[in-house]
Structures are given as C-alpha cells and as structure tokens.
Amino acid sequence: MRMHISDIPFGITEWAGVERTEHRGETGTAWWQTRQFGPIRVRMVEYSAAYLADHWCGKGHILLCLEGELESELADGRKFILTPGVSYQVADSAEAHRSSTRGGAKLFIVD
C-alpha cells in the first residue's frame, strides 16, 4: 500500500519566509513554521533547550531530526533519542508520545 497525496500542485516552500508561531511546553518553547496542503500539515519545528511537551500526543507523524537531539518518550515508558538524520513514524492513535530536549532540536514533521 502507498500513501495517496492528491490535489496538491507542485510548489516549493522557502521556510525562511514562513511565519513562526510560539507554543509553550511544560518547560521551554517550541516554534512552529507550518504549511497546510489539504489534509497534510508540514512543519519545521524548533525546540528550545530544556523543552518538555505539556501533553501526550496521539497524532500520527513522520518526523526527521535536522539539528540537535530530541527524546521521544512513549506512554509505556520506552524512550528513543533522535539525532540529525534519524526519523520516526507513528500512526494516529497508535502510541501516545511526548517530546523533550536538553539542548534544543530542529525537526521536519509531516502529519
């Protein structure tokens, strides 16, 4: 089975020109640059040092770490460290997860 993407014409995104929105965590801050293409959301996300998400997320993502180090913790206690060039994928409602960083991180996310 393959992912089906439809009704999105070819285009480019110059991320430097995409507005940043601030999202506070339990500690630290995340800055999102977001593009919406029909039902597909594409984001460049930068986490500050000492960031901890303020919620457990059940949304599916494909996530690629570009810079820094991100820890993804699953609700069952497992933890995974992402470094530049490492990605993860998880389906909607599959496994609740939350993110944290010690020194900050930059990610590319499709969901």
PDB file of C-alpha atoms in Angstrom:
ATOM      1  CA  MET A   1       0.000   0.000   0.000  1.00  0.00           C
ATOM      2  CA  ARG A   2       1.249   3.504  -0.818  1.00  0.00           C
ATOM      3  CA  MET A   3       0.368   6.878   0.658  1.00  0.00           C
ATOM      4  CA  HIS A   4      -2.056   8.789  -1.542  1.00  0.00           C
ATOM      5  CA  ILE A   5      -1.446  12.535  -1.940  1.00  0.00           C
ATOM      6  CA  SER A   6      -3.868  14.335  -4.224  1.00  0.00           C
ATOM      7  CA  ASP A   7      -4.864  17.825  -5.333  1.00  0.00           C
ATOM      8  CA  ILE A   8      -1.563  19.462  -4.414  1.00  0.00           C
ATOM      9  CA  PRO A   9       0.183  21.124  -7.348  1.00  0.00           C
ATOM     10  CA  PHE A  10       3.970  21.238  -7.475  1.00  0.00           C
ATOM     11  CA  GLY A  11       5.352  24.034  -5.314  1.00  0.00           C
ATOM     12  CA  ILE A  12       8.309  24.995  -3.172  1.00  0.00           C
ATOM     13  CA  THR A  13       8.465  26.319   0.365  1.00  0.00           C
ATOM     14  CA  GLU A  14      11.021  28.943   1.324  1.00  0.00           C
ATOM     15  CA  TRP A  15      10.972  28.225   5.057  1.00  0.00           C
ATOM     16  CA  ALA A  16      12.735  31.480   5.941  1.00  0.00           C
ATOM     17  CA  GLY A  17       9.575  33.289   4.834  1.00  0.00           C
ATOM     18  CA  VAL A  18       7.077  31.148   6.764  1.00  0.00           C
ATOM     19  CA  GLU A  19       5.709  32.781   9.929  1.00  0.00           C
ATOM     20  CA  ARG A  20       6.838  31.291  13.245  1.00  0.00           C
ATOM     21  CA  THR A  21       4.259  30.635  15.946  1.00  0.00           C
ATOM     22  CA  GLU A  22       5.182  30.074  19.581  1.00  0.00           C
ATOM     23  CA  HIS A  23       3.951  27.053  21.546  1.00  0.00           C
ATOM     24  CA  ARG A  24       4.877  26.808  25.215  1.00  0.00           C
ATOM     25  CA  GLY A  25       5.681  23.425  26.689  1.00  0.00           C
ATOM     26  CA  GLU A  26       5.531  22.331  30.304  1.00  0.00           C
ATOM     27  CA  THR A  27       9.038  23.785  30.205  1.00  0.00           C
ATOM     28  CA  GLY A  28      10.657  25.589  27.293  1.00  0.00           C
ATOM     29  CA  THR A  29       9.188  26.702  23.988  1.00  0.00           C
ATOM     30  CA  ALA A  30       8.561  25.282  20.527  1.00  0.00           C
ATOM     31  CA  TRP A  31       8.445  27.496  17.442  1.00  0.00           C
ATOM     32  CA  TRP A  32       6.436  26.122  14.522  1.00  0.00           C
ATOM     33  CA  GLN A  33       6.560  27.124  10.883  1.00  0.00           C
ATOM     34  CA  THR A  34       3.527  25.478   9.313  1.00  0.00           C
ATOM     35  CA  ARG A  35       2.251  24.871   5.795  1.00  0.00           C
ATOM     36  CA  GLN A  36      -1.082  23.170   5.175  1.00  0.00           C
ATOM     37  CA  PHE A  37      -1.661  21.232   1.957  1.00  0.00           C
ATOM     38  CA  GLY A  38      -5.222  19.934   2.070  1.00  0.00           C
ATOM     39  CA  PRO A  39      -5.287  17.377   4.888  1.00  0.00           C
ATOM     40  CA  ILE A  40      -1.475  17.262   5.138  1.00  0.00           C
ATOM     41  CA  ARG A  41       0.322  19.545   7.577  1.00  0.00           C
ATOM     42  CA  VAL A  42       4.057  20.103   7.051  1.00  0.00           C
ATOM     43  CA  ARG A  43       6.093  21.818   9.764  1.00  0.00           C
ATOM     44  CA  MET A  44       9.570  22.963  10.604  1.00  0.00           C
ATOM     45  CA  VAL A  45       9.711  22.898  14.417  1.00  0.00           C
ATOM     46  CA  GLU A  46      12.456  24.267  16.625  1.00  0.00           C
ATOM     47  CA  TYR A  47      12.562  23.364  20.324  1.00  0.00           C
ATOM     48  CA  SER A  48      14.385  25.445  22.915  1.00  0.00           C
ATOM     49  CA  ALA A  49      16.784  23.930  25.391  1.00  0.00           C
ATOM     50  CA  ALA A  50      15.006  22.235  28.313  1.00  0.00           C
ATOM     51  CA  TYR A  51      11.768  21.767  26.339  1.00  0.00           C
ATOM     52  CA  LEU A  52       9.182  19.270  27.646  1.00  0.00           C
ATOM     53  CA  ALA A  53       5.823  18.902  25.901  1.00  0.00           C
ATOM     54  CA  ASP A  54       2.815  19.781  28.026  1.00  0.00           C
ATOM     55  CA  HIS A  55       0.747  16.833  26.706  1.00  0.00           C
ATOM     56  CA  TRP A  56       0.873  13.275  25.437  1.00  0.00           C
ATOM     57  CA  CYS A  57       0.280  13.341  21.694  1.00  0.00           C
ATOM     58  CA  GLY A  58      -1.860  10.766  19.885  1.00  0.00           C
ATOM     59  CA  LYS A  59      -1.451  12.284  16.413  1.00  0.00           C
ATOM     60  CA  GLY A  60       0.441  10.365  13.761  1.00  0.00           C
ATOM     61  CA  HIS A  61       3.639  11.899  12.410  1.00  0.00           C
ATOM     62  CA  ILE A  62       6.622  11.298  10.213  1.00  0.00           C
ATOM     63  CA  LEU A  63       9.397  13.245  11.894  1.00  0.00           C
ATOM     64  CA  LEU A  64      13.031  13.867  10.875  1.00  0.00           C
ATOM     65  CA  CYS A  65      15.589  15.373  13.252  1.00  0.00           C
ATOM     66  CA  LEU A  66      17.647  18.025  11.451  1.00  0.00           C
ATOM     67  CA  GLU A  67      19.665  19.505  14.319  1.00  0.00           C
ATOM     68  CA  GLY A  68      20.254  18.836  18.000  1.00  0.00           C
ATOM     69  CA  GLU A  69      18.842  15.909  19.942  1.00  0.00           C
ATOM     70  CA  LEU A  70      15.214  15.013  20.655  1.00  0.00           C
ATOM     71  CA  GLU A  71      13.973  12.474  23.159  1.00  0.00           C
ATOM     72  CA  SER A  72      10.634  10.852  22.328  1.00  0.00           C
ATOM     73  CA  GLU A  73       9.015   9.095  25.256  1.00  0.00           C
ATOM     74  CA  LEU A  74       6.121   6.670  24.743  1.00  0.00           C
ATOM     75  CA  ALA A  75       3.337   6.353  27.307  1.00  0.00           C
ATOM     76  CA  ASP A  76       4.537   2.804  28.099  1.00  0.00           C
ATOM     77  CA  GLY A  77       7.875   4.235  29.295  1.00  0.00           C
ATOM     78  CA  ARG A  78      10.079   3.463  26.281  1.00  0.00           C
ATOM     79  CA  LYS A  79      12.377   6.310  25.240  1.00  0.00           C
ATOM     80  CA  PHE A  80      14.071   6.983  21.907  1.00  0.00           C
ATOM     81  CA  ILE A  81      16.771   9.531  21.095  1.00  0.00           C
ATOM     82  CA  LEU A  82      16.735  11.190  17.680  1.00  0.00           C
ATOM     83  CA  THR A  83      19.861  12.875  16.359  1.00  0.00           C
ATOM     84  CA  PRO A  84      20.406  14.583  12.993  1.00  0.00           C
ATOM     85  CA  GLY A  85      19.433  12.229  10.179  1.00  0.00           C
ATOM     86  CA  VAL A  86      17.264   9.971  12.379  1.00  0.00           C
ATOM     87  CA  SER A  87      13.487   9.844  11.924  1.00  0.00           C
ATOM     88  CA  TYR A  88      10.452   8.151  13.425  1.00  0.00           C
ATOM     89  CA  GLN A  89       6.978   7.402  12.210  1.00  0.00           C
ATOM     90  CA  VAL A  90       3.825   6.604  14.171  1.00  0.00           C
ATOM     91  CA  ALA A  91       0.177   6.303  13.127  1.00  0.00           C
ATOM     92  CA  ASP A  92      -2.762   8.267  14.511  1.00  0.00           C
ATOM     93  CA  SER A  93      -3.905   6.842  17.871  1.00  0.00           C
ATOM     94  CA  ALA A  94      -1.189   4.149  17.768  1.00  0.00           C
ATOM     95  CA  GLU A  95       1.107   5.061  20.668  1.00  0.00           C
ATOM     96  CA  ALA A  96       0.904   8.204  22.765  1.00  0.00           C
ATOM     97  CA  HIS A  97       4.211  10.064  22.819  1.00  0.00           C
ATOM     98  CA  ARG A  98       5.782  13.291  24.029  1.00  0.00           C
ATOM     99  CA  SER A  99       8.949  15.152  23.163  1.00  0.00           C
ATOM    100  CA  SER A 100      11.693  16.729  25.212  1.00  0.00           C
ATOM    101  CA  THR A 101      15.128  18.208  24.624  1.00  0.00           C
ATOM    102  CA  ARG A 102      18.090  19.090  26.774  1.00  0.00           C
ATOM    103  CA  GLY A 103      19.947  21.374  24.405  1.00  0.00           C
ATOM    104  CA  GLY A 104      17.275  22.060  21.775  1.00  0.00           C
ATOM    105  CA  ALA A 105      16.426  20.493  18.428  1.00  0.00           C
ATOM    106  CA  LYS A 106      15.126  21.305  14.945  1.00  0.00           C
ATOM    107  CA  LEU A 107      12.718  18.918  13.214  1.00  0.00           C
ATOM    108  CA  PHE A 108      10.862  18.483   9.935  1.00  0.00           C
ATOM    109  CA  ILE A 109       7.411  16.956  10.549  1.00  0.00           C
ATOM    110  CA  VAL A 110       4.655  15.710   8.252  1.00  0.00           C
ATOM    111  CA  ASP A 111       1.266  14.889   9.767  1.00  0.00           C
TER     112      ASP A 111
END
